Structures are given as C-alpha cells and as structure tokens.
XYZ file of N, CA and C in Angstrom:
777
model
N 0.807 -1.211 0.000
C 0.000 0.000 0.000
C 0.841 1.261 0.000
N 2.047 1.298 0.520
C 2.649 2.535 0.672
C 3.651 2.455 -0.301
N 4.360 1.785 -0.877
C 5.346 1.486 -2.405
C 5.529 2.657 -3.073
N 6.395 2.902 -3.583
C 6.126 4.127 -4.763
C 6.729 3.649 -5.639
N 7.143 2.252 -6.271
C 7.373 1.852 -7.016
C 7.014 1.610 -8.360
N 6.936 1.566 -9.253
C 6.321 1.207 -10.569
C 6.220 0.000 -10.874
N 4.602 0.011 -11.494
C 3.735 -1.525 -11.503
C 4.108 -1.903 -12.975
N 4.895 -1.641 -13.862
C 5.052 -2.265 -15.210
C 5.853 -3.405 -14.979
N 4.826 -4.243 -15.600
C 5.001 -5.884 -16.015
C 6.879 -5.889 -16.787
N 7.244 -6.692 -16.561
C 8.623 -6.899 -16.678
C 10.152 -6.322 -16.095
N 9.737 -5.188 -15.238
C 10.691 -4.409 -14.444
C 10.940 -5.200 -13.221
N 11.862 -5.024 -12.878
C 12.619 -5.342 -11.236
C 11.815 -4.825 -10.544
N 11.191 -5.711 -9.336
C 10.409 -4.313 -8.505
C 11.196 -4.422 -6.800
N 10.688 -4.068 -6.401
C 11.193 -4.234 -4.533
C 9.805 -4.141 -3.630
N 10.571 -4.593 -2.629
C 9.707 -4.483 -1.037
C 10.798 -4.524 0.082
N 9.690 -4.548 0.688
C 10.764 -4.145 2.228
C 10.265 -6.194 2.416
N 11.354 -6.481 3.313
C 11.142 -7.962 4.002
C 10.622 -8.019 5.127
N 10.582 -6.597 5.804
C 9.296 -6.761 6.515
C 8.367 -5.670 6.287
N 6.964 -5.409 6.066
C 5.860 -5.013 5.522
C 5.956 -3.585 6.773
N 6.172 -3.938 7.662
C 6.096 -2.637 8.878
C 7.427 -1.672 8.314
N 8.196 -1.958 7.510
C 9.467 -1.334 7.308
C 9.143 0.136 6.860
N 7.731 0.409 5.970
C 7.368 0.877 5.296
C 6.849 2.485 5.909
N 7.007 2.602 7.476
C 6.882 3.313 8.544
C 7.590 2.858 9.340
N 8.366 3.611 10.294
C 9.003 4.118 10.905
C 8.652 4.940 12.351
N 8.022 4.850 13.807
C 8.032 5.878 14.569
C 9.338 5.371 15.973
N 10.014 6.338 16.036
C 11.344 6.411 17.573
C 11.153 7.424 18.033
N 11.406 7.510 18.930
C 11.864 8.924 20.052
C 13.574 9.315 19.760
N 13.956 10.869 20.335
C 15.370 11.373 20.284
C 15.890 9.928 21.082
N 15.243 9.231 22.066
C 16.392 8.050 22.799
C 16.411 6.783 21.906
N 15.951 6.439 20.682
C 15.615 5.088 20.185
C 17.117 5.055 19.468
N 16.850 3.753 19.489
C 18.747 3.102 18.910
C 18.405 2.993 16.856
N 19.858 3.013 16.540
C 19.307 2.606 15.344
C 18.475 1.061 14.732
N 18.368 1.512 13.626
C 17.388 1.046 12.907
C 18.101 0.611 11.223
N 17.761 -0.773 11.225
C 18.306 -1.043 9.697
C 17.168 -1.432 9.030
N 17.140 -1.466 7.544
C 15.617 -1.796 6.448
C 16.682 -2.446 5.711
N 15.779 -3.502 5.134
C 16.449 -4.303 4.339
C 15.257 -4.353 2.903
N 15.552 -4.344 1.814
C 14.733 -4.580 0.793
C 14.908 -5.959 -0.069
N 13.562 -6.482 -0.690
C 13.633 -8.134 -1.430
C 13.437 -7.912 -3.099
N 13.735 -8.688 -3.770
C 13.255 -8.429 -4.630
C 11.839 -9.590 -5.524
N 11.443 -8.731 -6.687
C 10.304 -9.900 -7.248
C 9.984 -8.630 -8.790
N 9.164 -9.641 -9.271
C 9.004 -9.612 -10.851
C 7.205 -9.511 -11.104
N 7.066 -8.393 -11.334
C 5.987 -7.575 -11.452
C 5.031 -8.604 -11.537
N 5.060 -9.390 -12.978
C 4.535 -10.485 -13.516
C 4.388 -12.005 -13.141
N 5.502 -12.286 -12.345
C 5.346 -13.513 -11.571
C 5.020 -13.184 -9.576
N 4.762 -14.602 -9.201
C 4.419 -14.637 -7.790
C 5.759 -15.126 -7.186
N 5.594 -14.317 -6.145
C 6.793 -14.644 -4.532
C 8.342 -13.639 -5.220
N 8.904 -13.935 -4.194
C 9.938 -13.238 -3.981
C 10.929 -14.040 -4.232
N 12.325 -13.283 -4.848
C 13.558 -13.964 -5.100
C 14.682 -13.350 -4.445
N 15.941 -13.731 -4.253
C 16.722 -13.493 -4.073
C 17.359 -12.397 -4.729
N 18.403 -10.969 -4.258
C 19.172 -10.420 -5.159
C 20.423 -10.678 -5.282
N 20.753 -10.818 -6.703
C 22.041 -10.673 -7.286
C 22.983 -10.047 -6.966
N 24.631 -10.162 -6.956
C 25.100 -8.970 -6.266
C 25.058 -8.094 -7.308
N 25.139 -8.016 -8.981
C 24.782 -7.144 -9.837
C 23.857 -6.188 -9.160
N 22.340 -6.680 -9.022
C 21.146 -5.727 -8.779
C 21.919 -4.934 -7.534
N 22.002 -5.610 -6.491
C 22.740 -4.719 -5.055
C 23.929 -3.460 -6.092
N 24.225 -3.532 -6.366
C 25.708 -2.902 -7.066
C 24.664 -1.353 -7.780
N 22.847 -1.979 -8.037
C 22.770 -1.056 -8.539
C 21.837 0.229 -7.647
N 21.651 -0.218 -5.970
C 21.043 0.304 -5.152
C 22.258 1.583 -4.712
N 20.840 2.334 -4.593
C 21.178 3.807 -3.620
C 20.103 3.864 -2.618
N 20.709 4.290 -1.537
C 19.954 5.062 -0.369
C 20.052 6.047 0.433
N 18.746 6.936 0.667
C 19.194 8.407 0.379
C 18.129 9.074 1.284
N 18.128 10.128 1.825
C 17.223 10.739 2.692
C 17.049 12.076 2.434
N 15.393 12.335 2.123
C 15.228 13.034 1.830
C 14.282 14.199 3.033
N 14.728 15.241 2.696
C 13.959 16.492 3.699
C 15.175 16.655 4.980
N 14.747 16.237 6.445
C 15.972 17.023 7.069
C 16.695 15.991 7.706
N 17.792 16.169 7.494
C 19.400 15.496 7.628
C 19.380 15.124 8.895
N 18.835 16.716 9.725
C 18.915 16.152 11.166
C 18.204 15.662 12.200
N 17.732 14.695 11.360
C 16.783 13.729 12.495
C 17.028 12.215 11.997
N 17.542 11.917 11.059
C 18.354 10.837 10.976
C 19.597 10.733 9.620
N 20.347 9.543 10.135
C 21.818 9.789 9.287
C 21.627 8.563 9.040
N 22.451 8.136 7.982
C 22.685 6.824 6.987
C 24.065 6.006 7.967
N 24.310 5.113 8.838
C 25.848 5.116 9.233
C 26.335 3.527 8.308
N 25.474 2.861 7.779
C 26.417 2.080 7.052
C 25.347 1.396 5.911
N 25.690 1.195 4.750
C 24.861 0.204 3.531
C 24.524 1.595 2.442
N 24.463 2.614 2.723
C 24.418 3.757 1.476
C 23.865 3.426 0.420
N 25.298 2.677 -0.279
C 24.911 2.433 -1.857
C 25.780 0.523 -1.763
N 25.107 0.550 -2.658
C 25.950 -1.308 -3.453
C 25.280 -1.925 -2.043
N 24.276 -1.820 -1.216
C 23.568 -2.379 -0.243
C 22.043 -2.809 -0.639
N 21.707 -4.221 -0.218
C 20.319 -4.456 0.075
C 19.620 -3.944 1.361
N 20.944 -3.349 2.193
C 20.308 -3.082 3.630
C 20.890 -1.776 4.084
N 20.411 -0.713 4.668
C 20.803 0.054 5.109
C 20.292 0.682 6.524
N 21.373 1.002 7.192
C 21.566 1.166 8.842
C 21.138 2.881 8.969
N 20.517 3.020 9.553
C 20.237 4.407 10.173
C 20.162 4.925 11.701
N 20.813 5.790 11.891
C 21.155 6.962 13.224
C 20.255 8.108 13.244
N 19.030 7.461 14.445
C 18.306 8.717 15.037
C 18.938 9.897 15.674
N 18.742 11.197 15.020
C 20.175 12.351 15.640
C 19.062 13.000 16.105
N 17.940 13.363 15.817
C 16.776 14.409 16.598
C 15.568 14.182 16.154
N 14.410 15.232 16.550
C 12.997 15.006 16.450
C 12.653 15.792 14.777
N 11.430 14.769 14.474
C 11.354 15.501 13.134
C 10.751 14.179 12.668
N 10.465 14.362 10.956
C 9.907 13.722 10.206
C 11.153 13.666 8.889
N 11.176 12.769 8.356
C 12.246 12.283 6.940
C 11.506 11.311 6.560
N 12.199 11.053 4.869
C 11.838 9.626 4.290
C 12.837 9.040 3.830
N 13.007 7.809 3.639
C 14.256 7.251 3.235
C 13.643 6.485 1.677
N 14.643 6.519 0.851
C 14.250 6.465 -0.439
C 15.539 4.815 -0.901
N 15.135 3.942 -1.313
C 16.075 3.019 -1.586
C 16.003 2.940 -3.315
N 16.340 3.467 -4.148
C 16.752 3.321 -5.755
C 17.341 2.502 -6.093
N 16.563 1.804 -7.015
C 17.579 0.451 -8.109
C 17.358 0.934 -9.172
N 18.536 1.375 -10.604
C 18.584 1.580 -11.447
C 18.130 0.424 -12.018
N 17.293 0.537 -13.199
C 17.267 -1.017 -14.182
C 17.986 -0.624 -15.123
N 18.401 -1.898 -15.618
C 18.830 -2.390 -17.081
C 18.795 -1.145 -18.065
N 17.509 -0.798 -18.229
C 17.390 0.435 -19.109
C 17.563 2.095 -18.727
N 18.178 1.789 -17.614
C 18.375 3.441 -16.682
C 17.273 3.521 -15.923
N 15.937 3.224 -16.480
C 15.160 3.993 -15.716
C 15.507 3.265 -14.167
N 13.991 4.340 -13.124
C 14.671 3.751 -11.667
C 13.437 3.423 -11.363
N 13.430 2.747 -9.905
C 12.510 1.787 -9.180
C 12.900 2.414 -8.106
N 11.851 2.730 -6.904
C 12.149 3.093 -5.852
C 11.302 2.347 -4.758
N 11.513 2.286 -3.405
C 10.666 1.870 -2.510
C 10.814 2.913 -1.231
N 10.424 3.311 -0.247
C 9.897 4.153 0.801
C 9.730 4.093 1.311
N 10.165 4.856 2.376
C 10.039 4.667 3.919
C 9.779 6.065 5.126
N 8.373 6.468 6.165
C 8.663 7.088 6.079
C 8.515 7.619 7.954
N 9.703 8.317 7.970
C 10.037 8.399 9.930
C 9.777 9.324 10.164
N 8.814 8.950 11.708
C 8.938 9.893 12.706
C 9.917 9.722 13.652
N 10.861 10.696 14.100
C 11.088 10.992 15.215
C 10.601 11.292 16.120
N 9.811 11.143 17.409
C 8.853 11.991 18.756
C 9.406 12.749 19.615
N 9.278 14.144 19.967
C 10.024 14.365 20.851
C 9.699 14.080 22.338
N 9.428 15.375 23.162
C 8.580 14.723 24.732
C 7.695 15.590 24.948
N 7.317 16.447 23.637
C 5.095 17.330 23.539
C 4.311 16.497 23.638
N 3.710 16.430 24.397
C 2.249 15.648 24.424
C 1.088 16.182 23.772
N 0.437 15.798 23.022
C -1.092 16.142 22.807
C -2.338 15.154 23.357
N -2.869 15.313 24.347
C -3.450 14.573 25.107
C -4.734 14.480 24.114
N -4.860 15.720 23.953
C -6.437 15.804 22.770
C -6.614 16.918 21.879
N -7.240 16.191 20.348
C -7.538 17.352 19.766
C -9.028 17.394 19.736
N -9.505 18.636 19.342
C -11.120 18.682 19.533
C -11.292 19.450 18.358
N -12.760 18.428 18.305
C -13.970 19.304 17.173
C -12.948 18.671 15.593
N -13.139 17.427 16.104
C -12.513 16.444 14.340
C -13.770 15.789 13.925
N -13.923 16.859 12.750
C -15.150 15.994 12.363
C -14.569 14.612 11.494
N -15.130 13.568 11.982
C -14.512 11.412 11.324
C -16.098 11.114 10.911
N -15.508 11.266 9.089
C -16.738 10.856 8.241
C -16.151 9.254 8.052
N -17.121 8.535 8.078
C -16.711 7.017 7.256
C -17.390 6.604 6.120
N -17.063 6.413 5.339
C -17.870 5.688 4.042
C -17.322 4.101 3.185
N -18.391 3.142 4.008
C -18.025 1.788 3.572
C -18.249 1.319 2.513
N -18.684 0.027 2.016
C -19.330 -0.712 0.774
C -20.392 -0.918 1.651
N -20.195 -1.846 2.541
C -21.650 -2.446 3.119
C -21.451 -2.137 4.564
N -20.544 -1.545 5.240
C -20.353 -0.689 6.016
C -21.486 0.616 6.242
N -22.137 0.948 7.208
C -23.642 1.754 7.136
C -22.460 2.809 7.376
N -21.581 3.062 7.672
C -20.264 4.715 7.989
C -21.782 5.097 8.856
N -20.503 6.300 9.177
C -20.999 7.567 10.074
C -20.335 9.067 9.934
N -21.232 9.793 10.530
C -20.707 11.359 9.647
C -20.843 12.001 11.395
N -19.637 12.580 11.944
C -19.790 13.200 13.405
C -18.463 14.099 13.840
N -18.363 14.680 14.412
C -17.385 15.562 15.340
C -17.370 15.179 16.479
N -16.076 14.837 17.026
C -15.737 14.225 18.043
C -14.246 15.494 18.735
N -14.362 15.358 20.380
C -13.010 15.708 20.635
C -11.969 13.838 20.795
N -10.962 14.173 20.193
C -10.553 12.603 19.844
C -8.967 12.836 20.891
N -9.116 11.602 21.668
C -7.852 11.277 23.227
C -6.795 10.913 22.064
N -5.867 10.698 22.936
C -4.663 10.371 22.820
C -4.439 8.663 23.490
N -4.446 7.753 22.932
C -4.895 6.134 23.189
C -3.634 5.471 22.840
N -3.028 4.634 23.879
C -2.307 3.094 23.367
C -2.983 2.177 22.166
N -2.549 2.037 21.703
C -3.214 0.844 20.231
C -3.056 -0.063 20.751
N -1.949 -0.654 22.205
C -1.854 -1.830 22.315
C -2.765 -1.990 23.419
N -3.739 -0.833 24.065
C -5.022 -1.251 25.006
C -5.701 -1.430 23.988
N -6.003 -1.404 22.971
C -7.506 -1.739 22.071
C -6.793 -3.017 21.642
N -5.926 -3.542 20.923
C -5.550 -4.627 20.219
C -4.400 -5.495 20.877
N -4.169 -6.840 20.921
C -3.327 -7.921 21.003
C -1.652 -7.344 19.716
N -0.950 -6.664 20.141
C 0.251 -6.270 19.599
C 1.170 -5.382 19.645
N 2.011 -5.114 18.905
C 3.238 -4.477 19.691
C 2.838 -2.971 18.848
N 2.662 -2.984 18.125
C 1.959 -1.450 17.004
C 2.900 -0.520 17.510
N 4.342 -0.492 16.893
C 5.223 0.269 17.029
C 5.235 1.849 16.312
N 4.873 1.526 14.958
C 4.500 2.279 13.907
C 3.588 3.733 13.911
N 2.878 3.500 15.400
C 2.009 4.276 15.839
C 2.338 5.799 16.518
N 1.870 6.947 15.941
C 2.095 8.373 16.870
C 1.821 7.963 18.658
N 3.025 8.024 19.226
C 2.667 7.645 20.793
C 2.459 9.228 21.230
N 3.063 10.488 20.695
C 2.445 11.532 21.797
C 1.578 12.557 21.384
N 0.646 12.303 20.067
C -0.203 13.031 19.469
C -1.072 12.069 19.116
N -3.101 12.180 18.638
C -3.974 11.375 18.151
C -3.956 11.979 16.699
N -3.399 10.755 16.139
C -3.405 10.330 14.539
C -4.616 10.033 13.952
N -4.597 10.124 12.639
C -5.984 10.073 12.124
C -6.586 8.236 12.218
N -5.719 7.351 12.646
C -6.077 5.989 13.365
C -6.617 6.010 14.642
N -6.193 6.755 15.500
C -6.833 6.914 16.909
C -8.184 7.971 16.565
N -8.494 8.691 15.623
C -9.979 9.261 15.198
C -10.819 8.018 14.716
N -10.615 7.718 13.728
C -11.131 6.106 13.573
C -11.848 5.305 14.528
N -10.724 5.160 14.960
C -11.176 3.827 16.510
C -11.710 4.570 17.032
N -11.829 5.701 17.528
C -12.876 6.096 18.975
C -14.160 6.318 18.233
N -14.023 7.229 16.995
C -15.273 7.304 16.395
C -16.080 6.208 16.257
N -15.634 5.078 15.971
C -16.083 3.403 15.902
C -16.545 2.780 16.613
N -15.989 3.259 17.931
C -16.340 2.293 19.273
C -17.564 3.094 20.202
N -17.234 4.383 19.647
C -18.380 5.935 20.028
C -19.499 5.477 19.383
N -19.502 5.008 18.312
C -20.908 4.848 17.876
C -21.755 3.398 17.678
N -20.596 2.428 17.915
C -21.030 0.838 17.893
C -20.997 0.611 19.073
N -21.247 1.164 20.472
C -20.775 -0.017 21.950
C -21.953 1.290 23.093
N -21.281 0.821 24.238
C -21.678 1.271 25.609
C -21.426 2.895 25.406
N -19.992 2.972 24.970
C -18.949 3.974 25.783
C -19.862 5.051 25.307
N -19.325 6.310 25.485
C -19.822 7.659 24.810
C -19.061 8.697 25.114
N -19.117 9.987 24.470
C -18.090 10.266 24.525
C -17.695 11.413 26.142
N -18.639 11.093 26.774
C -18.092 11.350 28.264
C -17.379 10.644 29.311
N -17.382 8.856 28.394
C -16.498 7.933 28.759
C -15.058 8.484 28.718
N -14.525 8.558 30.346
C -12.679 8.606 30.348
C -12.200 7.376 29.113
N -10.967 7.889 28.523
C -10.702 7.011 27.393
C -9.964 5.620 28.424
N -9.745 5.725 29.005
C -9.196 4.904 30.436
C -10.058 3.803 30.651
N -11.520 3.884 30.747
C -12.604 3.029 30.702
C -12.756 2.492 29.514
N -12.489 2.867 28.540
C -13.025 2.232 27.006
C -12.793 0.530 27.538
N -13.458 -0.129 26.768
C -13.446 -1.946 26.805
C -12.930 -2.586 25.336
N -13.378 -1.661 24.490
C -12.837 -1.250 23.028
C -13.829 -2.460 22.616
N -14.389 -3.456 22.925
C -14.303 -4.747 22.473
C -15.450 -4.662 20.732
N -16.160 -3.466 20.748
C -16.511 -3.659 19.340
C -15.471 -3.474 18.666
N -14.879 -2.677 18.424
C -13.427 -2.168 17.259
C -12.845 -3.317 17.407
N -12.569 -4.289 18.554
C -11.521 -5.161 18.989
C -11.892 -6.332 18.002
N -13.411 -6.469 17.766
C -14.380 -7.370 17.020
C -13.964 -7.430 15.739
N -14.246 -6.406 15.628
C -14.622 -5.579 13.561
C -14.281 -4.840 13.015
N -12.226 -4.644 13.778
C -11.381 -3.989 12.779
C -10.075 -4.476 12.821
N -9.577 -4.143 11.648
C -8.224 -5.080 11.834
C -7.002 -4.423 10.850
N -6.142 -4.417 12.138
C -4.646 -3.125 11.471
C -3.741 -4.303 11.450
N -2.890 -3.772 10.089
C -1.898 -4.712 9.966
C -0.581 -3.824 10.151
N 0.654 -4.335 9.698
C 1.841 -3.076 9.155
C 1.807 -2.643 10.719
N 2.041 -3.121 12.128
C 2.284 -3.026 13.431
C 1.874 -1.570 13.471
N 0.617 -1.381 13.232
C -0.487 -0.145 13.637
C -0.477 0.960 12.263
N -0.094 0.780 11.127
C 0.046 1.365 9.389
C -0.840 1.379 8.927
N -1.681 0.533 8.911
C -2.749 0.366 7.865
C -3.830 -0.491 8.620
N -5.297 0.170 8.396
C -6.630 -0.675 8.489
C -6.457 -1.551 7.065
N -7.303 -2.433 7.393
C -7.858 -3.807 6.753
C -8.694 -3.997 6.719
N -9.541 -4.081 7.346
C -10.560 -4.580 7.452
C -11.626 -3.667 8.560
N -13.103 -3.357 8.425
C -14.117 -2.508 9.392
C -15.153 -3.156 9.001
N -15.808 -4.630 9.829
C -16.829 -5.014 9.972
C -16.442 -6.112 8.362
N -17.150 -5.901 7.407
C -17.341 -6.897 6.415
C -16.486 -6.444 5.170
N -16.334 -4.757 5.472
C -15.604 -4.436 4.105
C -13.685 -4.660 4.396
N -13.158 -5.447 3.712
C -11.948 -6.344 3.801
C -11.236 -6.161 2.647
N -9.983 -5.448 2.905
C -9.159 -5.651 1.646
C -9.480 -6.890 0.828
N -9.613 -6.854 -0.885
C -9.969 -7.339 -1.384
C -9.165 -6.998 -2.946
N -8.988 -8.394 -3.997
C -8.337 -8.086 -4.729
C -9.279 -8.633 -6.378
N -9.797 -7.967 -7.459
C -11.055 -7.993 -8.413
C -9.915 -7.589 -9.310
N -9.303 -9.004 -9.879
C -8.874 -8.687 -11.445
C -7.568 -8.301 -11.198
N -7.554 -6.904 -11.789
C -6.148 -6.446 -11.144
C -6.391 -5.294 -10.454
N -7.816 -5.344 -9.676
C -8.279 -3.931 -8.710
C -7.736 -4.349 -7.523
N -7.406 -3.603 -6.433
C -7.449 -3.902 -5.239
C -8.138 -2.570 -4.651
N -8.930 -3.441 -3.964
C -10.129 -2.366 -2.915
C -9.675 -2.463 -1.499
N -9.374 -1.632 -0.575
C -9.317 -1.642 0.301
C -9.543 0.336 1.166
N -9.268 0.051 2.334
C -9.453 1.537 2.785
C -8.381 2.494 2.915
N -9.094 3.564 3.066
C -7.724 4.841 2.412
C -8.792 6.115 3.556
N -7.851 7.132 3.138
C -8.099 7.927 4.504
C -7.767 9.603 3.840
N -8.351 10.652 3.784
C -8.049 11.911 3.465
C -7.798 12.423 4.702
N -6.946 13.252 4.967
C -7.015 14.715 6.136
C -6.807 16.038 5.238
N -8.768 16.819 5.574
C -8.751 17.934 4.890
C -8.907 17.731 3.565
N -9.672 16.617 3.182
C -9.508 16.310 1.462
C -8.349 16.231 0.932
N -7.106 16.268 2.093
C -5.991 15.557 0.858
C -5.230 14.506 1.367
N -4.711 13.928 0.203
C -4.090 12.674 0.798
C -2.308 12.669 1.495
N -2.348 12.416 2.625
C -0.955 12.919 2.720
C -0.004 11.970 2.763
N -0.236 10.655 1.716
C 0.961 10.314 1.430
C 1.943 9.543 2.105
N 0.978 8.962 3.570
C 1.564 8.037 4.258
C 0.904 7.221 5.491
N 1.270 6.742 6.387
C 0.227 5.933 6.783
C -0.837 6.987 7.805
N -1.671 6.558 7.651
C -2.850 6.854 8.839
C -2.481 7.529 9.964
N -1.534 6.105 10.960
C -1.120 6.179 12.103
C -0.037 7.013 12.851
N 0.461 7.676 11.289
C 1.734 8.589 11.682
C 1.505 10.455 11.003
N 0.273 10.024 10.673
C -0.740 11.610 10.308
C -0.962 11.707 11.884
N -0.474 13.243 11.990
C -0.987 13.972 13.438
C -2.355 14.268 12.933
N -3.379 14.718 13.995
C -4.236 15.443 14.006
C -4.064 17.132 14.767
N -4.886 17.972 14.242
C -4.900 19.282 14.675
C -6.688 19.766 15.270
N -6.869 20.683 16.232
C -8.521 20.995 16.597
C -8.823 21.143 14.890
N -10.286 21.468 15.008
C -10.779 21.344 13.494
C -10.678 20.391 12.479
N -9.499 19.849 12.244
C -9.720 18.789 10.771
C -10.567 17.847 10.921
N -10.771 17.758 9.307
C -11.818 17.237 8.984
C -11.099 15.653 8.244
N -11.317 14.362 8.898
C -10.891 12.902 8.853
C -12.052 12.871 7.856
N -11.563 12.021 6.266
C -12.712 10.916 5.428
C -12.154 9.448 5.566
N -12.925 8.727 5.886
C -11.963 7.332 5.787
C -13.114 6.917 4.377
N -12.386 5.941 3.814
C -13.297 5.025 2.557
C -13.022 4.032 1.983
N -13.758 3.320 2.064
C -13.316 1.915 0.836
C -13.881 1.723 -0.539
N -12.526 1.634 -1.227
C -12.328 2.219 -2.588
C -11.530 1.193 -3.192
N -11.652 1.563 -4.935
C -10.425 0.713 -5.183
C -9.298 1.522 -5.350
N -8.327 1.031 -5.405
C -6.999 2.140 -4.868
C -6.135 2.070 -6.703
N -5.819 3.774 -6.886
C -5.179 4.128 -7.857
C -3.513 4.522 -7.662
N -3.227 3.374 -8.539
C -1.716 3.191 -7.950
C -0.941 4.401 -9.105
C-alpha cells in the first residue's frame, strides 16, 4: 500500500522484508534502525533473491531534514541500510535500483522521530466514514490520545505515541458509535471490544484492513481496500503517523486504490 514503485510488467520491482518497514516511529532516545529490501518480478508470484549485480545497482538516500536521521552504514551497493536517530522531526528514506534500461525503481520509507510534547487531545474532528456495506458515520468528536496496544493484542510500534493520529480518530469514532462507551467515557474506561471485534490493522499499527465486512480485497487487477483523506488531501503516508490538529476534517473510505 505505501510502495512508490512502478507496476510495469517486466521491471525489477522491490519491497521491504518486513511489511512494517514501510513506517518508521522512535523517540530522540531510540537506537538505530536497519531496512532491508527483497526483490520480485511484477509479472510472476513470490519473492527472489538479489544478485550482487542488482545490489551494485542500489542507492539510499534521505530526503527532507538530515537532522533527524543519518545513513551510518549500507548507502549504496547495499540491500540493507543502517540508520542513526540524531533528533525530532519527520524524513523519508528512499532506496533506488537503477534497471537495465536506466530507468529507476524506488521503494519508501517514512520516519517519525517523537520528541517529549504531548497532545493529550484534539477537539472538534469531524470522522466521516464511508463503507461498501459498512452503514459509515458522519460526526465531530473531541478525539484522546490512546495506546493501540489497550484496544488490540500487539506491539503497534509504527504508531504516533504523543499526538492522536488520524487511526486513533477512527477507533474512537467506531467504538463511540457501535458499543456502551460515549463520549463522556474517560478514554481509560473504554473496553474497546466492538473495534476489537470488527477492525483489523496490519503493518504493526500502518494500515486498516478490514471494518466489519468491508476487507481488503483483490477484483482482477483492482485492489479495494481503505484509504483515509485529512482535509480532502491525501498525505501520502500511513494513517497512524498523520498527526491530528482541533478542526480537521478525517474521510476514511473503501475504494479501489489508484496506484
């Protein structure tokens, strides 16, 4: 879902070897961090091994600010590259394989740093939902600041720990309008156990999957699954690592997705 790679049939493509690679959240104290990328063939199934040729033809590179993380070993002629958290901030890390014909292939990655601001809550987010067979809901909520690992069984690293992301609007809006709670419920009390039921994040807190019946799904060569605007635009990375601000306006939807 997050790739920026190119889908033409016969090119080299990449992935990360692990699917969470694809996001990134540490604090100024977190140790480094290495990504490793696999390769595979647009047109066929599963993954292969790389060549040391293909490695010979990788770069890795960071783009936006320098100082919130550094490259300390795998650069270039690497399948893997090591990175040094230096401060707070946001970057992306970009891994390039030239092909055969020059052109390039890229894959993406993209970090938060946290510092020690808290946002306990933002208020007045209006969280529209629009399913397939999903009935959604259209409301303004003031939306907490929540562990992912009190609502769900996992480690959901990936997740904004000191601001509510447009994933923590989601879930409360969900559980606000399917259960007991309401929204004078301390978020402390939540039981979560509808959301806990009839939603399902993969990518260690990156990406929804699944809300009740509507389920990533793959028609031909469509893939439908859910996607998320803040403010009508798309920003280009996961859910869980979009801050929220008072006022914005959350669309979540299931769609088929234009790669």
């Amino acid at each position: 879902m997050f790739a920026t790679s190119a889908m033409a049939a016969g090119e080299r493509q990449f992935d990360f070897i692990s699917p969470d690679d694809y996001t990134v959240v540490t604090d100024t104290g977190g140790s480094n961090f290495a990504i490793t990328v696999q390769g595979y063939q647009y047109s066929l199934p599963g993954y292969d091994s790389l060549t040391a040729d293909e490695k010979l033809q990788m770069e890795w590179s960071i783009d936006e600010d320098t100082d919130v993380i550094d490259i300390v070993s795998g650069g270039t002629d690497s399948d893997t590259a090591t990175f040094e958290v230096k401060g707070e901030g946001t970057a992306t890390i970009n891994m390039t394989y030239t092909q055969p014909d020059t052109t390039t292939t890229s894959v993406t990655t993209y970090v938060v740093v946290e510092g020690t601001t808290v946002v306990s809550q933002v208020e007045d987010v209006n969280v529209e939902i629009v399913g397939d067979t999903f009935s959604g809901l259209n409301d303004t909520y003031d939306v907490p600041l929540f562990d992912l690992k009190d609502v769900f069984d996992g480690t959901f690293e990936d997740v904004l720990k000191n601001t509510p992301s447009a994933t923590h609007a989601v879930l409360y809006a969900l559980e606000i309008e399917n259960s007991t709670e309401t929204t004078a419920t301390p978020i402390g009390s939540f039981d979560w156990n509808w959301v806990r039921a009839n939603v399902t994040i993969d990518h260690d807190g990156g990406y929804i999957s699944r809300i009740e019946d509507d389920e990533d799904i793959t028609i031909g060569w469509d893939f439908y699954g859910w996607q998320y605007r803040v403010n009508t635009l798309d920003p280009g990375r996961a859910a869980s690592v979009t801050p929220l601000e008072d006022d914005d306006s959350v669309l979540w939807f299931f769609d088929v997705y234009s790669w």
